[in-house]
mmCIF file of C-alpha atoms in Angstrom:
data_model
loop_
_atom_site.group_PDB
_atom_site.id
_atom_site.type_symbol
_atom_site.label_atom_id
_atom_site.label_comp_id
_atom_site.label_asym_id
_atom_site.label_seq_id
_atom_site.Cartn_x
_atom_site.Cartn_y
_atom_site.Cartn_z
ATOM 1 C CA UNK A 1 0.000 0.000 0.000
ATOM 2 C CA UNK A 2 1.314 3.452 -0.915
ATOM 3 C CA UNK A 3 1.954 5.861 1.948
ATOM 4 C CA UNK A 4 1.772 9.568 2.633
ATOM 5 C CA UNK A 5 3.357 11.091 5.728
ATOM 6 C CA UNK A 6 1.294 13.808 7.388
ATOM 7 C CA UNK A 7 3.539 16.165 9.392
ATOM 8 C CA UNK A 8 1.803 18.297 12.002
ATOM 9 C CA UNK A 9 2.337 20.461 15.050
ATOM 10 C CA UNK A 10 -0.563 21.012 17.432
ATOM 11 C CA UNK A 11 0.125 24.762 17.375
ATOM 12 C CA UNK A 12 -0.747 24.882 13.664
ATOM 13 C CA UNK A 13 -4.234 26.076 12.797
ATOM 14 C CA UNK A 14 -4.375 24.733 9.254
ATOM 15 C CA UNK A 15 -3.280 21.297 10.486
ATOM 16 C CA UNK A 16 -6.720 21.043 12.103
ATOM 17 C CA UNK A 17 -8.358 21.170 8.668
ATOM 18 C CA UNK A 18 -5.937 18.540 7.352
ATOM 19 C CA UNK A 19 -6.131 16.208 10.353
ATOM 20 C CA UNK A 20 -9.907 16.046 10.193
ATOM 21 C CA UNK A 21 -10.035 14.924 6.542
ATOM 22 C CA UNK A 22 -6.716 13.243 5.685
ATOM 23 C CA UNK A 23 -7.968 9.694 6.355
ATOM 24 C CA UNK A 24 -11.058 10.148 4.197
ATOM 25 C CA UNK A 25 -9.059 11.543 1.274
ATOM 26 C CA UNK A 26 -6.357 8.898 1.609
ATOM 27 C CA UNK A 27 -8.826 6.030 1.774
ATOM 28 C CA UNK A 28 -10.374 7.149 -1.528
ATOM 29 C CA UNK A 29 -6.922 6.668 -3.100
ATOM 30 C CA UNK A 30 -5.993 3.511 -1.173
ATOM 31 C CA UNK A 31 -3.137 5.362 0.465
ATOM 32 C CA UNK A 32 -1.999 4.774 4.046
ATOM 33 C CA UNK A 33 -1.443 7.811 6.278
ATOM 34 C CA UNK A 34 1.592 8.002 8.559
ATOM 35 C CA UNK A 35 0.690 10.509 11.270
ATOM 36 C CA UNK A 36 3.923 12.238 12.310
ATOM 37 C CA UNK A 37 3.947 14.903 15.017
ATOM 38 C CA UNK A 38 6.862 17.336 15.149
ATOM 39 C CA UNK A 39 7.660 20.747 16.623
ATOM 40 C CA UNK A 40 7.715 23.875 14.498
ATOM 41 C CA UNK A 41 9.555 25.850 17.201
ATOM 42 C CA UNK A 42 13.106 24.808 16.272
ATOM 43 C CA UNK A 43 12.338 25.242 12.552
ATOM 44 C CA UNK A 44 10.831 28.705 12.989
ATOM 45 C CA UNK A 45 13.653 29.603 15.390
ATOM 46 C CA UNK A 46 16.212 28.834 12.677
ATOM 47 C CA UNK A 47 14.421 31.420 10.483
ATOM 48 C CA UNK A 48 14.693 34.004 13.245
ATOM 49 C CA UNK A 49 11.077 33.740 14.390
ATOM 50 C CA UNK A 50 10.356 33.424 18.090
ATOM 51 C CA UNK A 51 6.584 33.630 17.690
ATOM 52 C CA UNK A 52 4.051 32.425 15.149
ATOM 53 C CA UNK A 53 4.401 34.305 11.841
ATOM 54 C CA UNK A 54 0.659 34.928 12.215
ATOM 55 C CA UNK A 55 1.444 37.005 15.284
ATOM 56 C CA UNK A 56 4.573 38.604 13.811
ATOM 57 C CA UNK A 57 2.757 39.707 10.622
ATOM 58 C CA UNK A 58 -0.501 41.247 11.804
ATOM 59 C CA UNK A 59 -2.298 41.438 8.436
ATOM 60 C CA UNK A 60 -1.486 37.799 7.758
ATOM 61 C CA UNK A 61 -2.731 36.794 11.185
ATOM 62 C CA UNK A 62 -5.988 38.671 10.892
ATOM 63 C CA UNK A 63 -6.543 37.089 7.499
ATOM 64 C CA UNK A 64 -5.672 33.594 8.721
ATOM 65 C CA UNK A 65 -8.411 33.601 11.378
ATOM 66 C CA UNK A 66 -11.035 34.682 8.842
ATOM 67 C CA UNK A 67 -9.731 32.169 6.301
ATOM 68 C CA UNK A 68 -9.855 29.393 8.914
ATOM 69 C CA UNK A 69 -13.454 30.242 9.821
ATOM 70 C CA UNK A 70 -14.528 30.116 6.164
ATOM 71 C CA UNK A 71 -12.653 26.899 5.431
ATOM 72 C CA UNK A 72 -13.876 25.149 8.571
ATOM 73 C CA UNK A 73 -17.432 25.992 7.591
ATOM 74 C CA UNK A 74 -16.885 24.633 4.077
ATOM 75 C CA UNK A 75 -15.457 21.459 5.586
ATOM 76 C CA UNK A 76 -18.369 21.147 8.008
ATOM 77 C CA UNK A 77 -16.136 21.554 11.059
ATOM 78 C CA UNK A 78 -16.686 23.459 14.264
ATOM 79 C CA UNK A 79 -14.479 26.514 14.614
ATOM 80 C CA UNK A 80 -13.695 28.664 17.632
ATOM 81 C CA UNK A 81 -10.591 30.785 18.002
ATOM 82 C CA UNK A 82 -8.760 29.975 21.249
ATOM 83 C CA UNK A 83 -7.852 32.873 23.539
ATOM 84 C CA UNK A 84 -4.174 31.942 23.413
ATOM 85 C CA UNK A 85 -2.335 31.429 20.157
ATOM 86 C CA UNK A 86 -0.103 29.684 19.596
ATOM 87 C CA UNK A 87 -0.479 27.257 22.474
ATOM 88 C CA UNK A 88 2.442 25.226 23.766
ATOM 89 C CA UNK A 89 2.209 21.990 21.808
ATOM 90 C CA UNK A 90 5.054 20.111 23.478
ATOM 91 C CA UNK A 91 3.080 17.784 25.726
ATOM 92 C CA UNK A 92 0.397 17.007 23.154
ATOM 93 C CA UNK A 93 3.109 16.267 20.615
ATOM 94 C CA UNK A 94 4.848 13.860 22.982
ATOM 95 C CA UNK A 95 1.575 12.079 23.693
ATOM 96 C CA UNK A 96 0.777 11.848 19.986
ATOM 97 C CA UNK A 97 4.183 10.258 19.372
ATOM 98 C CA UNK A 98 3.397 7.643 21.995
ATOM 99 C CA UNK A 99 -0.011 7.051 20.467
ATOM 100 C CA UNK A 100 1.544 6.687 17.024
ATOM 101 C CA UNK A 101 3.294 3.524 18.190
ATOM 102 C CA UNK A 102 0.207 2.204 19.963
ATOM 103 C CA UNK A 103 -2.518 2.755 17.368
ATOM 104 C CA UNK A 104 -4.372 5.668 18.959
ATOM 105 C CA UNK A 105 -2.253 8.561 17.655
ATOM 106 C CA UNK A 106 -4.701 9.634 14.937
ATOM 107 C CA UNK A 107 -7.715 9.558 17.253
ATOM 108 C CA UNK A 108 -5.849 11.546 19.902
ATOM 109 C CA UNK A 109 -4.698 14.047 17.281
ATOM 110 C CA UNK A 110 -8.211 14.660 15.984
ATOM 111 C CA UNK A 111 -9.464 15.055 19.555
ATOM 112 C CA UNK A 112 -6.783 17.646 20.403
ATOM 113 C CA UNK A 113 -7.368 19.686 17.244
ATOM 114 C CA UNK A 114 -11.119 19.644 17.717
ATOM 115 C CA UNK A 115 -10.763 20.748 21.338
ATOM 116 C CA UNK A 116 -8.370 23.547 20.391
ATOM 117 C CA UNK A 117 -9.776 24.997 17.181
ATOM 118 C CA UNK A 118 -13.286 23.545 17.136
ATOM 119 C CA UNK A 119 -14.096 24.442 20.752
ATOM 120 C CA UNK A 120 -11.440 27.067 21.547
ATOM 121 C CA UNK A 121 -10.068 25.114 24.507
ATOM 122 C CA UNK A 122 -6.590 24.929 26.029
ATOM 123 C CA UNK A 123 -4.360 22.000 25.041
ATOM 124 C CA UNK A 124 -1.061 22.781 26.755
ATOM 125 C CA UNK A 125 -1.546 21.429 30.257
ATOM 126 C CA UNK A 126 -1.902 17.846 31.506
ATOM 127 C CA UNK A 127 -5.375 18.722 32.811
ATOM 128 C CA UNK A 128 -6.388 19.884 29.320
ATOM 129 C CA UNK A 129 -5.368 16.598 27.762
ATOM 130 C CA UNK A 130 -6.424 14.111 30.440
ATOM 131 C CA UNK A 131 -10.148 14.223 29.528
ATOM 132 C CA UNK A 132 -9.297 13.625 25.867
ATOM 133 C CA UNK A 133 -7.271 10.557 26.824
ATOM 134 C CA UNK A 134 -10.065 9.289 29.040
ATOM 135 C CA UNK A 135 -12.402 9.758 26.082
ATOM 136 C CA UNK A 136 -10.225 7.373 24.108
ATOM 137 C CA UNK A 137 -10.397 4.751 26.868
ATOM 138 C CA UNK A 138 -6.826 5.436 28.011
ATOM 139 C CA UNK A 139 -5.440 5.974 31.507
ATOM 140 C CA UNK A 140 -4.256 9.612 31.574
ATOM 141 C CA UNK A 141 -1.758 9.142 34.423
ATOM 142 C CA UNK A 142 -0.123 6.217 32.667
ATOM 143 C CA UNK A 143 -0.011 7.938 29.275
ATOM 144 C CA UNK A 144 1.309 11.225 30.688
ATOM 145 C CA UNK A 145 4.050 9.411 32.595
ATOM 146 C CA UNK A 146 5.194 7.447 29.575
ATOM 147 C CA UNK A 147 4.938 10.405 27.162
ATOM 148 C CA UNK A 148 7.200 12.512 29.392
ATOM 149 C CA UNK A 149 9.723 9.766 30.093
ATOM 150 C CA UNK A 150 13.156 10.082 28.449
ATOM 151 C CA UNK A 151 11.990 7.759 25.656
ATOM 152 C CA UNK A 152 8.782 9.735 25.231
ATOM 153 C CA UNK A 153 10.680 13.002 24.905
ATOM 154 C CA UNK A 154 13.117 11.454 22.461
ATOM 155 C CA UNK A 155 10.319 10.287 20.160
ATOM 156 C CA UNK A 156 9.117 13.846 19.491
ATOM 157 C CA UNK A 157 12.690 15.058 19.080
ATOM 158 C CA UNK A 158 13.209 12.357 16.473
ATOM 159 C CA UNK A 159 10.011 13.462 14.749
ATOM 160 C CA UNK A 160 11.314 17.030 14.542
ATOM 161 C CA UNK A 161 14.721 15.871 13.286
ATOM 162 C CA UNK A 162 13.001 13.765 10.636
ATOM 163 C CA UNK A 163 10.843 16.735 9.604
ATOM 164 C CA UNK A 164 13.932 18.903 9.159
ATOM 165 C CA UNK A 165 15.636 16.123 7.177
ATOM 166 C CA UNK A 166 12.561 15.888 4.938
ATOM 167 C CA UNK A 167 12.742 19.632 4.220
ATOM 168 C CA UNK A 168 9.596 20.458 6.193
ATOM 169 C CA UNK A 169 9.396 24.192 7.034
ATOM 170 C CA UNK A 170 5.743 24.590 8.025
ATOM 171 C CA UNK A 171 2.652 22.655 9.025
ATOM 172 C CA UNK A 172 0.787 20.811 7.877
ATOM 173 C CA UNK A 173 3.150 19.189 5.402
ATOM 174 C CA UNK A 174 2.939 15.974 3.460
ATOM 175 C CA UNK A 175 5.717 13.842 1.987
ATOM 176 C CA UNK A 176 5.494 10.902 -0.362
ATOM 177 C CA UNK A 177 7.722 7.864 -0.684
ATOM 178 C CA UNK A 178 9.536 9.344 -3.688
ATOM 179 C CA UNK A 179 10.511 12.420 -1.674
ATOM 180 C CA UNK A 180 7.983 15.022 -2.833
ATOM 181 C CA UNK A 181 7.093 17.675 -0.269
ATOM 182 C CA UNK A 182 3.701 19.391 -0.107
ATOM 183 C CA UNK A 183 2.940 22.264 2.275
ATOM 184 C CA UNK A 184 -0.436 23.343 3.544
ATOM 185 C CA UNK A 185 -3.867 21.897 4.066
ATOM 186 C CA UNK A 186 -4.619 23.108 0.520
ATOM 187 C CA UNK A 187 -2.140 20.556 -0.832
ATOM 188 C CA UNK A 188 -3.570 17.514 0.960
ATOM 189 C CA UNK A 189 -5.554 16.224 -2.030
ATOM 190 C CA UNK A 190 -2.633 16.781 -4.399
ATOM 191 C CA UNK A 191 -0.193 15.038 -2.029
ATOM 192 C CA UNK A 192 -2.403 11.997 -1.633
ATOM 193 C CA UNK A 193 -2.995 11.750 -5.388
ATOM 194 C CA UNK A 194 0.767 11.996 -5.897
ATOM 195 C CA UNK A 195 1.420 9.288 -3.306
ATOM 196 C CA UNK A 196 -1.081 7.030 -5.044
ATOM 197 C CA UNK A 197 0.588 7.342 -8.438
ATOM 198 C CA UNK A 198 4.310 7.736 -7.729
ATOM 199 C CA UNK A 199 7.109 5.655 -6.169
ATOM 200 C CA UNK A 200 6.679 3.272 -3.271
ATOM 201 C CA UNK B 1 -23.605 41.129 -12.598
ATOM 202 C CA UNK B 2 -21.635 40.264 -9.460
ATOM 203 C CA UNK B 3 -17.955 41.218 -9.412
ATOM 204 C CA UNK B 4 -14.703 39.893 -8.024
ATOM 205 C CA UNK B 5 -11.579 42.044 -7.956
ATOM 206 C CA UNK B 6 -8.377 40.219 -8.842
ATOM 207 C CA UNK B 7 -5.339 41.962 -7.299
ATOM 208 C CA UNK B 8 -1.980 41.111 -8.816
ATOM 209 C CA UNK B 9 1.628 42.187 -9.081
ATOM 210 C CA UNK B 10 3.677 40.983 -12.040
ATOM 211 C CA UNK B 11 6.458 39.919 -9.658
ATOM 212 C CA UNK B 12 4.159 37.330 -8.069
ATOM 213 C CA UNK B 13 4.589 33.750 -9.265
ATOM 214 C CA UNK B 14 1.266 32.396 -8.039
ATOM 215 C CA UNK B 15 -0.553 35.279 -9.753
ATOM 216 C CA UNK B 16 0.405 33.594 -13.041
ATOM 217 C CA UNK B 17 -1.687 30.557 -12.120
ATOM 218 C CA UNK B 18 -4.604 32.785 -11.131
ATOM 219 C CA UNK B 19 -4.399 35.118 -14.135
ATOM 220 C CA UNK B 20 -4.523 32.238 -16.582
ATOM 221 C CA UNK B 21 -7.751 30.764 -15.199
ATOM 222 C CA UNK B 22 -9.672 33.511 -13.421
ATOM 223 C CA UNK B 23 -11.882 34.377 -16.406
ATOM 224 C CA UNK B 24 -12.840 30.758 -16.979
ATOM 225 C CA UNK B 25 -13.765 30.210 -13.331
ATOM 226 C CA UNK B 26 -15.629 33.509 -13.097
ATOM 227 C CA UNK B 27 -17.614 32.899 -16.282
ATOM 228 C CA UNK B 28 -18.871 29.586 -14.872
ATOM 229 C CA UNK B 29 -20.362 31.581 -11.971
ATOM 230 C CA UNK B 30 -21.524 34.567 -14.069
ATOM 231 C CA UNK B 31 -19.140 36.806 -12.158
ATOM 232 C CA UNK B 32 -17.298 39.731 -13.728
ATOM 233 C CA UNK B 33 -13.558 40.038 -13.044
ATOM 234 C CA UNK B 34 -12.015 43.419 -12.263
ATOM 235 C CA UNK B 35 -8.312 43.083 -13.086
ATOM 236 C CA UNK B 36 -6.447 45.366 -10.680
ATOM 237 C CA UNK B 37 -2.647 45.675 -10.833
ATOM 238 C CA UNK B 38 -0.804 46.917 -7.766
ATOM 239 C CA UNK B 39 2.724 46.893 -6.339
ATOM 240 C CA UNK B 40 3.697 44.564 -3.520
ATOM 241 C CA UNK B 41 6.908 46.512 -2.827
ATOM 242 C CA UNK B 42 5.414 49.162 -0.525
ATOM 243 C CA UNK B 43 3.352 46.515 1.286
ATOM 244 C CA UNK B 44 6.301 44.179 1.830
ATOM 245 C CA UNK B 45 8.449 47.166 2.774
ATOM 246 C CA UNK B 46 6.029 48.036 5.564
ATOM 247 C CA UNK B 47 6.597 44.493 6.942
ATOM 248 C CA UNK B 48 10.356 45.041 6.868
ATOM 249 C CA UNK B 49 11.001 43.000 3.737
ATOM 250 C CA UNK B 50 13.216 44.473 1.044
ATOM 251 C CA UNK B 51 13.196 41.317 -1.086
ATOM 252 C CA UNK B 52 10.704 38.601 -1.929
ATOM 253 C CA UNK B 53 9.969 36.415 1.109
ATOM 254 C CA UNK B 54 10.792 33.515 -1.221
ATOM 255 C CA UNK B 55 14.352 34.837 -1.384
ATOM 256 C CA UNK B 56 14.513 35.802 2.300
ATOM 257 C CA UNK B 57 13.306 32.347 3.460
ATOM 258 C CA UNK B 58 15.338 29.847 1.453
ATOM 259 C CA UNK B 59 13.351 26.701 2.261
ATOM 260 C CA UNK B 60 10.114 28.456 1.337
ATOM 261 C CA UNK B 61 11.628 29.682 -1.918
ATOM 262 C CA UNK B 62 12.955 26.290 -2.928
ATOM 263 C CA UNK B 63 9.554 24.799 -2.185
ATOM 264 C CA UNK B 64 7.682 27.511 -4.086
ATOM 265 C CA UNK B 65 9.500 26.781 -7.348
ATOM 266 C CA UNK B 66 8.746 23.082 -7.091
ATOM 267 C CA UNK B 67 5.140 23.788 -6.097
ATOM 268 C CA UNK B 68 4.740 26.171 -9.051
ATOM 269 C CA UNK B 69 6.081 23.561 -11.481
ATOM 270 C CA UNK B 70 3.625 20.933 -10.180
ATOM 271 C CA UNK B 71 0.649 23.299 -10.206
ATOM 272 C CA UNK B 72 1.416 24.689 -13.666
ATOM 273 C CA UNK B 73 1.546 21.154 -15.004
ATOM 274 C CA UNK B 74 -1.794 20.325 -13.355
ATOM 275 C CA UNK B 75 -3.277 23.470 -14.884
ATOM 276 C CA UNK B 76 -1.852 22.636 -18.319
ATOM 277 C CA UNK B 77 0.390 25.718 -18.350
ATOM 278 C CA UNK B 78 3.948 26.166 -19.549
ATOM 279 C CA UNK B 79 6.423 26.757 -16.758
ATOM 280 C CA UNK B 80 10.001 28.006 -16.840
ATOM 281 C CA UNK B 81 11.751 29.677 -13.939
ATOM 282 C CA UNK B 82 13.199 33.046 -14.978
ATOM 283 C CA UNK B 83 16.866 33.707 -14.178
ATOM 284 C CA UNK B 84 15.980 36.801 -12.176
ATOM 285 C CA UNK B 85 13.404 36.749 -9.408
ATOM 286 C CA UNK B 86 11.646 38.878 -8.543
ATOM 287 C CA UNK B 87 11.694 41.063 -11.627
ATOM 288 C CA UNK B 88 10.911 44.749 -11.473
ATOM 289 C CA UNK B 89 7.203 44.878 -12.180
ATOM 290 C CA UNK B 90 6.787 48.661 -12.198
ATOM 291 C CA UNK B 91 6.557 49.281 -15.946
ATOM 292 C CA UNK B 92 4.364 46.255 -16.659
ATOM 293 C CA UNK B 93 2.057 47.307 -13.818
ATOM 294 C CA UNK B 94 1.725 50.821 -15.246
ATOM 295 C CA UNK B 95 0.941 49.441 -18.681
ATOM 296 C CA UNK B 96 -1.628 47.035 -17.248
ATOM 297 C CA UNK B 97 -3.333 49.945 -15.484
ATOM 298 C CA UNK B 98 -3.566 51.761 -18.799
ATOM 299 C CA UNK B 99 -4.916 48.646 -20.476
ATOM 300 C CA UNK B 100 -7.490 48.234 -17.729
ATOM 301 C CA UNK B 101 -9.188 51.420 -18.857
ATOM 302 C CA UNK B 102 -8.928 50.548 -22.524
ATOM 303 C CA UNK B 103 -10.142 46.961 -22.576
ATOM 304 C CA UNK B 104 -6.824 45.166 -23.202
ATOM 305 C CA UNK B 105 -5.535 44.886 -19.598
ATOM 306 C CA UNK B 106 -6.431 41.229 -19.126
ATOM 307 C CA UNK B 107 -4.881 40.163 -22.442
ATOM 308 C CA UNK B 108 -1.717 42.104 -21.694
ATOM 309 C CA UNK B 109 -1.554 40.623 -18.196
ATOM 310 C CA UNK B 110 -1.838 37.053 -19.453
ATOM 311 C CA UNK B 111 0.842 37.764 -22.070
ATOM 312 C CA UNK B 112 3.265 39.166 -19.479
ATOM 313 C CA UNK B 113 2.762 36.277 -17.036
ATOM 314 C CA UNK B 114 3.151 33.687 -19.781
ATOM 315 C CA UNK B 115 6.345 35.354 -21.036
ATOM 316 C CA UNK B 116 7.769 35.541 -17.519
ATOM 317 C CA UNK B 117 6.810 32.248 -15.908
ATOM 318 C CA UNK B 118 5.789 30.164 -18.910
ATOM 319 C CA UNK B 119 8.862 31.025 -21.002
ATOM 320 C CA UNK B 120 11.274 32.355 -18.369
ATOM 321 C CA UNK B 121 11.695 35.708 -20.111
ATOM 322 C CA UNK B 122 12.440 39.184 -18.804
ATOM 323 C CA UNK B 123 9.512 41.555 -18.282
ATOM 324 C CA UNK B 124 11.127 44.622 -16.693
ATOM 325 C CA UNK B 125 12.392 46.610 -19.647
ATOM 326 C CA UNK B 126 10.486 48.416 -22.402
ATOM 327 C CA UNK B 127 12.137 46.109 -24.989
ATOM 328 C CA UNK B 128 10.752 43.081 -23.082
ATOM 329 C CA UNK B 129 7.216 44.409 -23.212
ATOM 330 C CA UNK B 130 7.116 46.011 -26.674
ATOM 331 C CA UNK B 131 6.725 42.684 -28.541
ATOM 332 C CA UNK B 132 3.860 41.710 -26.241
ATOM 333 C CA UNK B 133 2.088 44.994 -27.004
ATOM 334 C CA UNK B 134 2.660 44.520 -30.725
ATOM 335 C CA UNK B 135 1.176 41.054 -30.367
ATOM 336 C CA UNK B 136 -1.992 42.667 -29.041
ATOM 337 C CA UNK B 137 -2.178 45.013 -32.019
ATOM 338 C CA UNK B 138 -1.027 48.019 -29.996
ATOM 339 C CA UNK B 139 1.637 50.616 -30.769
ATOM 340 C CA UNK B 140 4.392 50.061 -28.172
ATOM 341 C CA UNK B 141 5.822 53.596 -28.394
ATOM 342 C CA UNK B 142 2.419 55.132 -27.815
ATOM 343 C CA UNK B 143 1.508 52.778 -24.972
ATOM 344 C CA UNK B 144 4.870 53.161 -23.222
ATOM 345 C CA UNK B 145 4.653 56.944 -23.423
ATOM 346 C CA UNK B 146 1.160 57.072 -21.980
ATOM 347 C CA UNK B 147 1.846 54.436 -19.283
ATOM 348 C CA UNK B 148 4.836 56.419 -17.998
ATOM 349 C CA UNK B 149 3.136 59.805 -18.139
ATOM 350 C CA UNK B 150 2.196 61.447 -14.819
ATOM 351 C CA UNK B 151 -1.356 60.096 -15.192
ATOM 352 C CA UNK B 152 -0.034 56.614 -16.044
ATOM 353 C CA UNK B 153 2.180 56.569 -12.950
ATOM 354 C CA UNK B 154 -0.669 57.804 -10.800
ATOM 355 C CA UNK B 155 -2.980 54.989 -11.909
ATOM 356 C CA UNK B 156 -0.680 52.280 -10.506
ATOM 357 C CA UNK B 157 -0.129 54.271 -7.335
ATOM 358 C CA UNK B 158 -3.895 54.453 -6.897
ATOM 359 C CA UNK B 159 -4.081 50.683 -7.455
ATOM 360 C CA UNK B 160 -1.564 50.114 -4.670
ATOM 361 C CA UNK B 161 -3.353 52.531 -2.338
ATOM 362 C CA UNK B 162 -6.627 50.742 -3.045
ATOM 363 C CA UNK B 163 -4.982 47.369 -2.350
ATOM 364 C CA UNK B 164 -3.727 48.586 1.022
ATOM 365 C CA UNK B 165 -7.172 50.010 1.819
ATOM 366 C CA UNK B 166 -8.726 46.632 0.948
ATOM 367 C CA UNK B 167 -6.354 44.872 3.380
ATOM 368 C CA UNK B 168 -4.356 43.157 0.644
ATOM 369 C CA UNK B 169 -0.982 41.893 1.931
ATOM 370 C CA UNK B 170 0.104 39.490 -0.802
ATOM 371 C CA UNK B 171 -0.640 38.443 -4.370
ATOM 372 C CA UNK B 172 -2.745 37.197 -5.891
ATOM 373 C CA UNK B 173 -5.649 38.387 -3.769
ATOM 374 C CA UNK B 174 -9.345 38.575 -4.451
ATOM 375 C CA UNK B 175 -11.999 40.778 -2.902
ATOM 376 C CA UNK B 176 -15.743 40.634 -3.231
ATOM 377 C CA UNK B 177 -18.322 43.426 -3.155
ATOM 378 C CA UNK B 178 -19.237 42.640 0.452
ATOM 379 C CA UNK B 179 -15.606 43.141 1.547
ATOM 380 C CA UNK B 180 -14.322 39.563 1.876
ATOM 381 C CA UNK B 181 -10.619 39.110 1.207
ATOM 382 C CA UNK B 182 -9.108 35.920 -0.219
ATOM 383 C CA UNK B 183 -5.370 35.404 -0.602
ATOM 384 C CA UNK B 184 -3.594 33.057 -2.965
ATOM 385 C CA UNK B 185 -4.272 31.300 -6.241
ATOM 386 C CA UNK B 186 -5.651 28.431 -4.102
ATOM 387 C CA UNK B 187 -8.531 30.667 -3.043
ATOM 388 C CA UNK B 188 -9.631 31.754 -6.528
ATOM 389 C CA UNK B 189 -12.486 29.256 -6.808
ATOM 390 C CA UNK B 190 -13.694 30.027 -3.273
ATOM 391 C CA UNK B 191 -13.539 33.784 -3.896
ATOM 392 C CA UNK B 192 -15.506 33.569 -7.120
ATOM 393 C CA UNK B 193 -18.130 31.311 -5.528
ATOM 394 C CA UNK B 194 -18.395 33.807 -2.652
ATOM 395 C CA UNK B 195 -18.771 36.715 -5.075
ATOM 396 C CA UNK B 196 -21.540 34.849 -6.890
ATOM 397 C CA UNK B 197 -23.569 34.263 -3.738
ATOM 398 C CA UNK B 198 -22.942 37.306 -1.514
ATOM 399 C CA UNK B 199 -23.582 41.039 -1.688
ATOM 400 C CA UNK B 200 -23.506 43.169 -4.820
#
């Protein structure tokens, strides 16, 4: 089965739109989705940004929130702008890495994005994420302990290193087995179609 | 008839993709296209950029050229990266403003974008643009003189002022009669559909 890798950071607004439809699009093309969390922070930092470019460039930020609202409506998704943006995505990213290896990474990811950008809720703190884990039938204390263990931390670091090696510079991104890179929720359909017809 | 305003700068790569299909998309929705040239320079300058962000941010630039090649192929368009990027778009913008008032602005715009990004040619100098004007049945000497007259210069400045007033921060952009702003060739279809169903 052909594969597409979906690279995402929980601080990324447009990744919400991608996360909530990537499986449906991929299944239409018989393509398997590899859900790969990473952190944008080190990548943005290397470009000299210490905040989201949507906060640094005010016009772009104002536009992004309106664009998100329109696109979420088109996609039939809830949308509510959280008070804080961007939120610290470190813990959620570590948990998603753990879930990736245990088969619940995609479900957790959709739950976090929906909480954050569908309902405007916080996703940075353990108490924000515990109810989402419970909702998936997981034991929050156990998951949080393992996700923040040395191995848990290393998994997200490896994800970020792999993103950098793949040329990823923003989120969401998609890569195919023949090394093509696609950036943005807008490119999801094109990336999946490419994955279905090239390499692998 | 409902209207959509198409804002473009000849230095913008993605505006090529929009310019070559906007009329077809708009005609499907019975929407009229207002072709409005403007200059990105003053807008980027206000954000602290003195070069294209695709040159300032190397990874983004490298990606953009690959993305353009893929999208042009999908759209059935020629694509050749020009040696110089961005090119000075001042003269072409002034001429397009003149053509806007005389009914040949859209044809001239498509010719300039195709020369630049379809064939990789220069578009900054009068001798680059003269053959394109001749191809449209116009007298290059006459057009160049009028486009660079005080009134000709003023028309492009007014276009840029109007872009800023409309909240435009990049190209291509689209605005509708009820004040919605859409940014990027990716948003062309959405903008035209919005124009067809809202306001006016």
